[in-house]
mmCIF file of C-alpha atoms in Angstrom:
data_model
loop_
_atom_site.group_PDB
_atom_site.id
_atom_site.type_symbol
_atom_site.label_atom_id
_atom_site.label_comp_id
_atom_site.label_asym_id
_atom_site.label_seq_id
_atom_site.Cartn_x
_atom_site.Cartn_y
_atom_site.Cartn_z
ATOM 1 C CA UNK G 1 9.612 -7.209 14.343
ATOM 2 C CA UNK G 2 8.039 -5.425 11.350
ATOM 3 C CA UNK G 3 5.380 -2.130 12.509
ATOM 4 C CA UNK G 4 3.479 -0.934 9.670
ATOM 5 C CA UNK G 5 0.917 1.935 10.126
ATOM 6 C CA UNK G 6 -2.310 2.388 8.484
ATOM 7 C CA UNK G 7 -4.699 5.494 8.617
ATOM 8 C CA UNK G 8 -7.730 5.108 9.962
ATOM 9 C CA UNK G 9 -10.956 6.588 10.917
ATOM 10 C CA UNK G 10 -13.536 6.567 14.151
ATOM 11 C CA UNK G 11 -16.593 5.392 12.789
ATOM 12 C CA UNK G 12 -19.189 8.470 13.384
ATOM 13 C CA UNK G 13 -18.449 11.819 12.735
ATOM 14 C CA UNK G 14 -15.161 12.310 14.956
ATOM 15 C CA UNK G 15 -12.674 13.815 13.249
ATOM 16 C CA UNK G 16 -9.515 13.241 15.667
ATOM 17 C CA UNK G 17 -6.207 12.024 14.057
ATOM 18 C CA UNK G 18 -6.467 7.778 14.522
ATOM 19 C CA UNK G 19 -3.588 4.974 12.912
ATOM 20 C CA UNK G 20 -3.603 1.464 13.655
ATOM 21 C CA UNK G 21 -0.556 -0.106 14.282
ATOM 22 C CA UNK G 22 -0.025 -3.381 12.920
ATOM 23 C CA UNK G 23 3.002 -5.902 13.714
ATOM 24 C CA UNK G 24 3.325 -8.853 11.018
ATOM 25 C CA UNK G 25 0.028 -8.347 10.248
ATOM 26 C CA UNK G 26 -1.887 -8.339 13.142
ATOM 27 C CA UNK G 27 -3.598 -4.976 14.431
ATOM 28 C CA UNK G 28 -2.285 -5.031 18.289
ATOM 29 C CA UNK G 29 -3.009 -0.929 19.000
ATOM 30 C CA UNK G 30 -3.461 2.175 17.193
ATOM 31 C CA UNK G 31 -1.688 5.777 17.768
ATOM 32 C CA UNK G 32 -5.307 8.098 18.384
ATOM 33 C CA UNK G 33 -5.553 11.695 19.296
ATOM 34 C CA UNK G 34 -6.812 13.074 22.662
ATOM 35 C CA UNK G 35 -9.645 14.495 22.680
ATOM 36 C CA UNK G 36 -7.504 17.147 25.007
ATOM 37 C CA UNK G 37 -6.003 17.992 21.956
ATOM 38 C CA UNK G 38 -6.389 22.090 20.884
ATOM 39 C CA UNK G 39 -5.008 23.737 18.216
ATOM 40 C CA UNK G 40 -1.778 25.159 20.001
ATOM 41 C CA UNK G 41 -1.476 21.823 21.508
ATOM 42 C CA UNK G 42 -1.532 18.454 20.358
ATOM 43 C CA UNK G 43 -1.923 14.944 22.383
ATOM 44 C CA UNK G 44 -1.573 11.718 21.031
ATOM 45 C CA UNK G 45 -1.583 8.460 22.517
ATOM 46 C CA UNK G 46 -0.646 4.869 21.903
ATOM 47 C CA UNK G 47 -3.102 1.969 22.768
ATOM 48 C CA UNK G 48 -2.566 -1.761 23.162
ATOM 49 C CA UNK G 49 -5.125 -4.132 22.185
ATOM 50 C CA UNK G 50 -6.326 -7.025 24.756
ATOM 51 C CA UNK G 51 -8.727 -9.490 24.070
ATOM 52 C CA UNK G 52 -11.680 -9.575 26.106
ATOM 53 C CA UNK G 53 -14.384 -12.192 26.293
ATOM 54 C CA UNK G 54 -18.019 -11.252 26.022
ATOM 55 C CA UNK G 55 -20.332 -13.771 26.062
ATOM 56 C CA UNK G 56 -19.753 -15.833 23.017
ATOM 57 C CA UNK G 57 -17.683 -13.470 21.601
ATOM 58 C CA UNK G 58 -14.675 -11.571 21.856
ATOM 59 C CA UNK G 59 -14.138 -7.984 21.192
ATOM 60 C CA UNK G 60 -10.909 -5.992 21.734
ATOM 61 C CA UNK G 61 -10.203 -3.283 24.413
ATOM 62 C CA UNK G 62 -7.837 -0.347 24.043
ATOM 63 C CA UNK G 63 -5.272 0.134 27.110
ATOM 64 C CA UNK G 64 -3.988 3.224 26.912
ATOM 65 C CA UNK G 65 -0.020 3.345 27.114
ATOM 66 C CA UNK G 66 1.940 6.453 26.379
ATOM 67 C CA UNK G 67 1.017 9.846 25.668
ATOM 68 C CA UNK G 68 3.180 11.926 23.710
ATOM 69 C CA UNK G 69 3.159 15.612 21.630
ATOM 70 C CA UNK G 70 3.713 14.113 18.233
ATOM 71 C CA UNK G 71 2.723 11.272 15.627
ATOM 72 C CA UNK G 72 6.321 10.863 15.220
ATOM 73 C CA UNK G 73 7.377 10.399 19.422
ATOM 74 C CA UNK G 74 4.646 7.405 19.533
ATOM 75 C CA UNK G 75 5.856 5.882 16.485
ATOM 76 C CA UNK G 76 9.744 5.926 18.061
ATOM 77 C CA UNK G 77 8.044 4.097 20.874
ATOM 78 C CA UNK G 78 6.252 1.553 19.657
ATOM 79 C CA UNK G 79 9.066 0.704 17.146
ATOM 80 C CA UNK G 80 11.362 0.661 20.052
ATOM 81 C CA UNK G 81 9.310 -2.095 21.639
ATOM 82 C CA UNK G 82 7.144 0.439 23.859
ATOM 83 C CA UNK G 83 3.662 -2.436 22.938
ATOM 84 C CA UNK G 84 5.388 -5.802 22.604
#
């Protein structure tokens, strides 16, 4: 399995960290930071995609799966198969 990471932004005016995580080219979850965060103290947490039917459509939803202190802790995880 090949994870590659790619920074990424909310789109309004949020300015919380965000990276979508992509495995052989397919976006399945993204590494986001809490809105807990504060300066002295920094949350970050790893979603998995799911699809989700709406109507005609389908749109994805985030499950939230880990929460760690650093960037570099959720990317250990999912590379370790924490979002298979």
């Amino acid at each position: 399995m090949s994870y590659t990471y790619t920074p990424s932004h909310y789109p309004n005016t949020v300015s919380w960290y965000r990276e979508l995580v992509h495995l052989d080219g397919e976006i399945i979850g993204e590494i986001s930071e809490s809105t807990e965060s504060t300066s002295t103290r920094r949350i970050y947490r790893v979603g998995k995609y799911f699809p989700f039917q709406v109507a005609d459509d389908v749109v994805d939803l985030v499950s939230l799966v880990a929460r760690f202190d650093t960037v570099c802790d959720c990317k250990d995880f999912i590379n370790n198969g924490g979002i298979k």
